[in-house]
Amino acid sequence: AKPNAAHLALAVLEKDFDVTIITQNIDDLHERAGSTNVVHLHGVITRSQSGKNPKLTYPIAGWELKMGEVCELGSQLRAHVVWFGEDVPMIETAAQICAEADIFMLVGTSLAVYPAAGLIDFVADEVVKYLIDPKIPTISSVKNVVKVEEKATVGVAKVAAILLQNN
């Protein structure tokens, strides 16, 4: 897969804004689009990690992860992703980023997958929250919501244009 218009528009915003992307996706499309500050909540498939110490990570580009491949401490390597039922190690970092946000953009989500769906609750009430999705769920408890009922490739570009124009 290649980065799409949404990935590219977010990367362009870095020229004028301090952008942090928090993603549940395990691909590296944001980085390939040019984004430099990406928090991967569920890990990233292009890396492996120690089976005993998830802080020990290694690139896996160009080779296949196999049984018997071990880290420098001798434990089996596994994909650097969060499996169902595992804790999300970056959730506290993400919550802090949301709490400090001046602008918040939520893209392509039904707000059904927790704990990530709860991150919007950490954003201050006065902060404008752009929700971009063709089917935006009702969230009556959140203030200052701007709904952009579009696919990510269209909606992110629209919001980026507004932000750049108002900057």
PDB file of C-alpha atoms in Angstrom:
ATOM      1  CA  ALA A   1       0.000   0.000   0.000  1.00  0.00           C
ATOM      2  CA  LYS A   2       1.022   3.591  -0.571  1.00  0.00           C
ATOM      3  CA  PRO A   3       0.228   6.708   1.471  1.00  0.00           C
ATOM      4  CA  ASN A   4      -3.034   8.292   0.330  1.00  0.00           C
ATOM      5  CA  ALA A   5      -4.167  11.917   0.147  1.00  0.00           C
ATOM      6  CA  ALA A   6      -5.057  11.937   3.865  1.00  0.00           C
ATOM      7  CA  HIS A   7      -1.582  10.771   4.911  1.00  0.00           C
ATOM      8  CA  LEU A   8       0.003  13.353   2.609  1.00  0.00           C
ATOM      9  CA  ALA A   9      -2.219  16.217   3.832  1.00  0.00           C
ATOM     10  CA  LEU A  10      -1.336  15.471   7.455  1.00  0.00           C
ATOM     11  CA  ALA A  11       2.367  15.488   6.581  1.00  0.00           C
ATOM     12  CA  VAL A  12       2.005  18.890   4.865  1.00  0.00           C
ATOM     13  CA  LEU A  13       0.511  20.339   8.066  1.00  0.00           C
ATOM     14  CA  GLU A  14       3.860  19.758   9.808  1.00  0.00           C
ATOM     15  CA  LYS A  15       5.309  22.718   7.902  1.00  0.00           C
ATOM     16  CA  ASP A  16       3.032  25.123   9.801  1.00  0.00           C
ATOM     17  CA  PHE A  17       1.901  23.198  12.885  1.00  0.00           C
ATOM     18  CA  ASP A  18       3.351  20.994  15.615  1.00  0.00           C
ATOM     19  CA  VAL A  19       1.609  17.784  14.514  1.00  0.00           C
ATOM     20  CA  THR A  20       1.513  14.529  16.429  1.00  0.00           C
ATOM     21  CA  ILE A  21      -0.304  11.651  14.787  1.00  0.00           C
ATOM     22  CA  ILE A  22      -1.760   8.940  16.991  1.00  0.00           C
ATOM     23  CA  THR A  23      -2.705   5.904  14.942  1.00  0.00           C
ATOM     24  CA  GLN A  24      -4.190   2.493  15.608  1.00  0.00           C
ATOM     25  CA  ASN A  25      -2.881   1.265  12.249  1.00  0.00           C
ATOM     26  CA  ILE A  26       0.217  -0.928  12.322  1.00  0.00           C
ATOM     27  CA  ASP A  27       1.561   0.160   8.928  1.00  0.00           C
ATOM     28  CA  ASP A  28       4.132   2.891   8.277  1.00  0.00           C
ATOM     29  CA  LEU A  29       2.074   4.900   5.779  1.00  0.00           C
ATOM     30  CA  HIS A  30       2.235   8.100   7.847  1.00  0.00           C
ATOM     31  CA  GLU A  31       6.022   7.963   7.973  1.00  0.00           C
ATOM     32  CA  ARG A  32       6.262   7.206   4.257  1.00  0.00           C
ATOM     33  CA  ALA A  33       4.017  10.233   3.607  1.00  0.00           C
ATOM     34  CA  GLY A  34       6.507  12.412   5.477  1.00  0.00           C
ATOM     35  CA  SER A  35       5.072  12.655   8.996  1.00  0.00           C
ATOM     36  CA  THR A  36       7.831  12.704  11.594  1.00  0.00           C
ATOM     37  CA  ASN A  37       5.978  12.456  14.908  1.00  0.00           C
ATOM     38  CA  VAL A  38       3.804   9.329  14.874  1.00  0.00           C
ATOM     39  CA  VAL A  39       2.594   7.390  17.923  1.00  0.00           C
ATOM     40  CA  HIS A  40       1.613   3.839  16.993  1.00  0.00           C
ATOM     41  CA  LEU A  41      -0.864   2.668  19.628  1.00  0.00           C
ATOM     42  CA  HIS A  42      -0.914  -0.902  18.366  1.00  0.00           C
ATOM     43  CA  GLY A  43       2.731  -1.144  17.317  1.00  0.00           C
ATOM     44  CA  VAL A  44       4.139  -1.303  13.821  1.00  0.00           C
ATOM     45  CA  ILE A  45       4.420  -4.337  11.572  1.00  0.00           C
ATOM     46  CA  THR A  46       7.802  -3.271  10.156  1.00  0.00           C
ATOM     47  CA  ARG A  47       9.479  -4.016  13.512  1.00  0.00           C
ATOM     48  CA  SER A  48       9.892  -7.024  15.763  1.00  0.00           C
ATOM     49  CA  GLN A  49      10.235  -7.064  19.525  1.00  0.00           C
ATOM     50  CA  SER A  50      11.597  -9.296  22.234  1.00  0.00           C
ATOM     51  CA  GLY A  51       9.003 -11.721  23.570  1.00  0.00           C
ATOM     52  CA  LYS A  52      10.046 -10.809  27.120  1.00  0.00           C
ATOM     53  CA  ASN A  53      10.940  -7.116  26.835  1.00  0.00           C
ATOM     54  CA  PRO A  54       8.748  -5.193  24.348  1.00  0.00           C
ATOM     55  CA  LYS A  55      11.071  -2.171  24.614  1.00  0.00           C
ATOM     56  CA  LEU A  56      13.699  -4.122  22.661  1.00  0.00           C
ATOM     57  CA  THR A  57      12.625  -3.607  19.044  1.00  0.00           C
ATOM     58  CA  TYR A  58      14.317  -4.327  15.733  1.00  0.00           C
ATOM     59  CA  PRO A  59      13.570  -3.491  12.086  1.00  0.00           C
ATOM     60  CA  ILE A  60      12.291  -6.430  10.035  1.00  0.00           C
ATOM     61  CA  ALA A  61      12.381  -4.902   6.560  1.00  0.00           C
ATOM     62  CA  GLY A  62      13.633  -7.395   4.021  1.00  0.00           C
ATOM     63  CA  TRP A  63      13.284 -10.556   6.049  1.00  0.00           C
ATOM     64  CA  GLU A  64      10.615 -12.779   7.468  1.00  0.00           C
ATOM     65  CA  LEU A  65      10.254 -13.266  11.220  1.00  0.00           C
ATOM     66  CA  LYS A  66      10.717 -16.958  12.061  1.00  0.00           C
ATOM     67  CA  MET A  67      10.617 -19.225  15.100  1.00  0.00           C
ATOM     68  CA  GLY A  68      14.073 -19.386  16.616  1.00  0.00           C
ATOM     69  CA  GLU A  69      14.967 -15.772  15.814  1.00  0.00           C
ATOM     70  CA  VAL A  70      15.934 -14.203  19.130  1.00  0.00           C
ATOM     71  CA  CYS A  71      16.916 -10.813  20.535  1.00  0.00           C
ATOM     72  CA  GLU A  72      20.296 -10.093  22.116  1.00  0.00           C
ATOM     73  CA  LEU A  73      18.963 -11.361  25.458  1.00  0.00           C
ATOM     74  CA  GLY A  74      17.956 -14.691  23.936  1.00  0.00           C
ATOM     75  CA  SER A  75      14.160 -14.373  23.946  1.00  0.00           C
ATOM     76  CA  GLN A  76      12.050 -15.183  20.886  1.00  0.00           C
ATOM     77  CA  LEU A  77      11.269 -12.264  18.582  1.00  0.00           C
ATOM     78  CA  ARG A  78       7.654 -11.546  17.705  1.00  0.00           C
ATOM     79  CA  ALA A  79       5.816  -8.919  15.690  1.00  0.00           C
ATOM     80  CA  HIS A  80       5.910  -5.475  17.326  1.00  0.00           C
ATOM     81  CA  VAL A  81       2.116  -5.245  17.472  1.00  0.00           C
ATOM     82  CA  VAL A  82      -0.495  -5.352  20.213  1.00  0.00           C
ATOM     83  CA  TRP A  83      -2.470  -8.582  20.042  1.00  0.00           C
ATOM     84  CA  PHE A  84      -6.102  -8.814  21.150  1.00  0.00           C
ATOM     85  CA  GLY A  85      -6.297  -8.756  24.939  1.00  0.00           C
ATOM     86  CA  GLU A  86      -2.858  -7.189  25.452  1.00  0.00           C
ATOM     87  CA  ASP A  87      -2.369  -3.806  27.076  1.00  0.00           C
ATOM     88  CA  VAL A  88      -1.839  -0.806  24.799  1.00  0.00           C
ATOM     89  CA  PRO A  89       1.531   0.487  26.044  1.00  0.00           C
ATOM     90  CA  MET A  90       1.333   3.915  24.361  1.00  0.00           C
ATOM     91  CA  ILE A  91      -2.172   4.814  25.605  1.00  0.00           C
ATOM     92  CA  GLU A  92      -0.942   7.029  28.464  1.00  0.00           C
ATOM     93  CA  THR A  93       1.412   8.894  26.128  1.00  0.00           C
ATOM     94  CA  ALA A  94      -1.469   9.356  23.684  1.00  0.00           C
ATOM     95  CA  ALA A  95      -3.792  10.616  26.434  1.00  0.00           C
ATOM     96  CA  GLN A  96      -1.203  13.218  27.473  1.00  0.00           C
ATOM     97  CA  ILE A  97      -0.792  14.363  23.866  1.00  0.00           C
ATOM     98  CA  CYS A  98      -4.579  14.732  23.564  1.00  0.00           C
ATOM     99  CA  ALA A  99      -4.759  16.685  26.827  1.00  0.00           C
ATOM    100  CA  GLU A 100      -2.202  19.172  25.458  1.00  0.00           C
ATOM    101  CA  ALA A 101      -3.745  19.518  21.980  1.00  0.00           C
ATOM    102  CA  ASP A 102      -4.694  22.922  20.559  1.00  0.00           C
ATOM    103  CA  ILE A 103      -6.503  21.326  17.604  1.00  0.00           C
ATOM    104  CA  PHE A 104      -7.772  17.748  17.436  1.00  0.00           C
ATOM    105  CA  MET A 105      -8.556  15.771  14.309  1.00  0.00           C
ATOM    106  CA  LEU A 106     -10.148  12.321  14.555  1.00  0.00           C
ATOM    107  CA  VAL A 107     -10.068  10.465  11.255  1.00  0.00           C
ATOM    108  CA  GLY A 108     -11.807   7.331  10.032  1.00  0.00           C
ATOM    109  CA  THR A 109     -13.143   5.768  13.196  1.00  0.00           C
ATOM    110  CA  SER A 110     -16.440   4.544  14.556  1.00  0.00           C
ATOM    111  CA  LEU A 111     -15.241   5.355  18.089  1.00  0.00           C
ATOM    112  CA  ALA A 112     -15.941   1.740  19.018  1.00  0.00           C
ATOM    113  CA  VAL A 113     -12.424   0.397  19.649  1.00  0.00           C
ATOM    114  CA  TYR A 114     -11.236   1.085  23.186  1.00  0.00           C
ATOM    115  CA  PRO A 115      -9.100   2.327  24.764  1.00  0.00           C
ATOM    116  CA  ALA A 116      -8.320   4.498  21.711  1.00  0.00           C
ATOM    117  CA  ALA A 117     -11.944   5.629  21.363  1.00  0.00           C
ATOM    118  CA  GLY A 118     -11.691   7.265  24.781  1.00  0.00           C
ATOM    119  CA  LEU A 119      -8.811   9.553  23.799  1.00  0.00           C
ATOM    120  CA  ILE A 120     -11.225  12.275  22.658  1.00  0.00           C
ATOM    121  CA  ASP A 121     -12.347  12.589  26.287  1.00  0.00           C
ATOM    122  CA  PHE A 122      -8.863  13.848  27.229  1.00  0.00           C
ATOM    123  CA  VAL A 123      -9.101  16.800  24.823  1.00  0.00           C
ATOM    124  CA  ALA A 124     -10.062  20.067  26.551  1.00  0.00           C
ATOM    125  CA  ASP A 125     -13.641  21.260  25.993  1.00  0.00           C
ATOM    126  CA  GLU A 126     -12.518  24.524  24.347  1.00  0.00           C
ATOM    127  CA  VAL A 127     -10.405  22.736  21.717  1.00  0.00           C
ATOM    128  CA  VAL A 128     -12.022  22.332  18.290  1.00  0.00           C
ATOM    129  CA  LYS A 129     -12.395  18.653  17.431  1.00  0.00           C
ATOM    130  CA  TYR A 130     -12.691  17.764  13.745  1.00  0.00           C
ATOM    131  CA  LEU A 131     -14.346  14.373  13.228  1.00  0.00           C
ATOM    132  CA  ILE A 132     -13.774  13.040   9.727  1.00  0.00           C
ATOM    133  CA  ASP A 133     -15.659   9.931   8.649  1.00  0.00           C
ATOM    134  CA  PRO A 134     -18.535   9.126   6.278  1.00  0.00           C
ATOM    135  CA  LYS A 135     -20.553   7.820   9.258  1.00  0.00           C
ATOM    136  CA  ILE A 136     -19.773   9.899  12.316  1.00  0.00           C
ATOM    137  CA  PRO A 137     -21.257   8.435  15.489  1.00  0.00           C
ATOM    138  CA  THR A 138     -23.226  10.623  17.878  1.00  0.00           C
ATOM    139  CA  ILE A 139     -21.113  11.777  20.798  1.00  0.00           C
ATOM    140  CA  SER A 140     -23.217  14.173  22.820  1.00  0.00           C
ATOM    141  CA  SER A 141     -20.742  14.400  25.714  1.00  0.00           C
ATOM    142  CA  VAL A 142     -18.042  16.088  23.597  1.00  0.00           C
ATOM    143  CA  LYS A 143     -18.043  19.865  23.009  1.00  0.00           C
ATOM    144  CA  ASN A 144     -16.750  21.904  20.036  1.00  0.00           C
ATOM    145  CA  VAL A 145     -17.182  19.168  17.441  1.00  0.00           C
ATOM    146  CA  VAL A 146     -16.981  19.936  13.726  1.00  0.00           C
ATOM    147  CA  LYS A 147     -18.292  17.003  11.716  1.00  0.00           C
ATOM    148  CA  VAL A 148     -16.821  16.407   8.263  1.00  0.00           C
ATOM    149  CA  GLU A 149     -18.807  13.525   6.793  1.00  0.00           C
ATOM    150  CA  GLU A 150     -16.322  12.509   4.108  1.00  0.00           C
ATOM    151  CA  LYS A 151     -13.826   9.752   3.444  1.00  0.00           C
ATOM    152  CA  ALA A 152     -10.435  10.459   4.994  1.00  0.00           C
ATOM    153  CA  THR A 153      -8.861  11.250   1.624  1.00  0.00           C
ATOM    154  CA  VAL A 154     -11.345  14.090   1.069  1.00  0.00           C
ATOM    155  CA  GLY A 155     -12.095  15.227   4.624  1.00  0.00           C
ATOM    156  CA  VAL A 156      -8.513  15.558   5.849  1.00  0.00           C
ATOM    157  CA  ALA A 157      -7.596  17.663   2.820  1.00  0.00           C
ATOM    158  CA  LYS A 158     -10.603  19.940   3.497  1.00  0.00           C
ATOM    159  CA  VAL A 159      -9.721  20.417   7.162  1.00  0.00           C
ATOM    160  CA  ALA A 160      -6.025  20.903   6.346  1.00  0.00           C
ATOM    161  CA  ALA A 161      -6.939  23.633   3.849  1.00  0.00           C
ATOM    162  CA  ILE A 162      -9.062  25.403   6.488  1.00  0.00           C
ATOM    163  CA  LEU A 163      -6.289  25.182   9.089  1.00  0.00           C
ATOM    164  CA  LEU A 164      -3.634  26.460   6.688  1.00  0.00           C
ATOM    165  CA  GLN A 165      -5.870  29.321   5.535  1.00  0.00           C
ATOM    166  CA  ASN A 166      -6.580  30.391   9.130  1.00  0.00           C
ATOM    167  CA  ASN A 167      -2.974  30.079  10.289  1.00  0.00           C
TER     168      ASN A 167
END
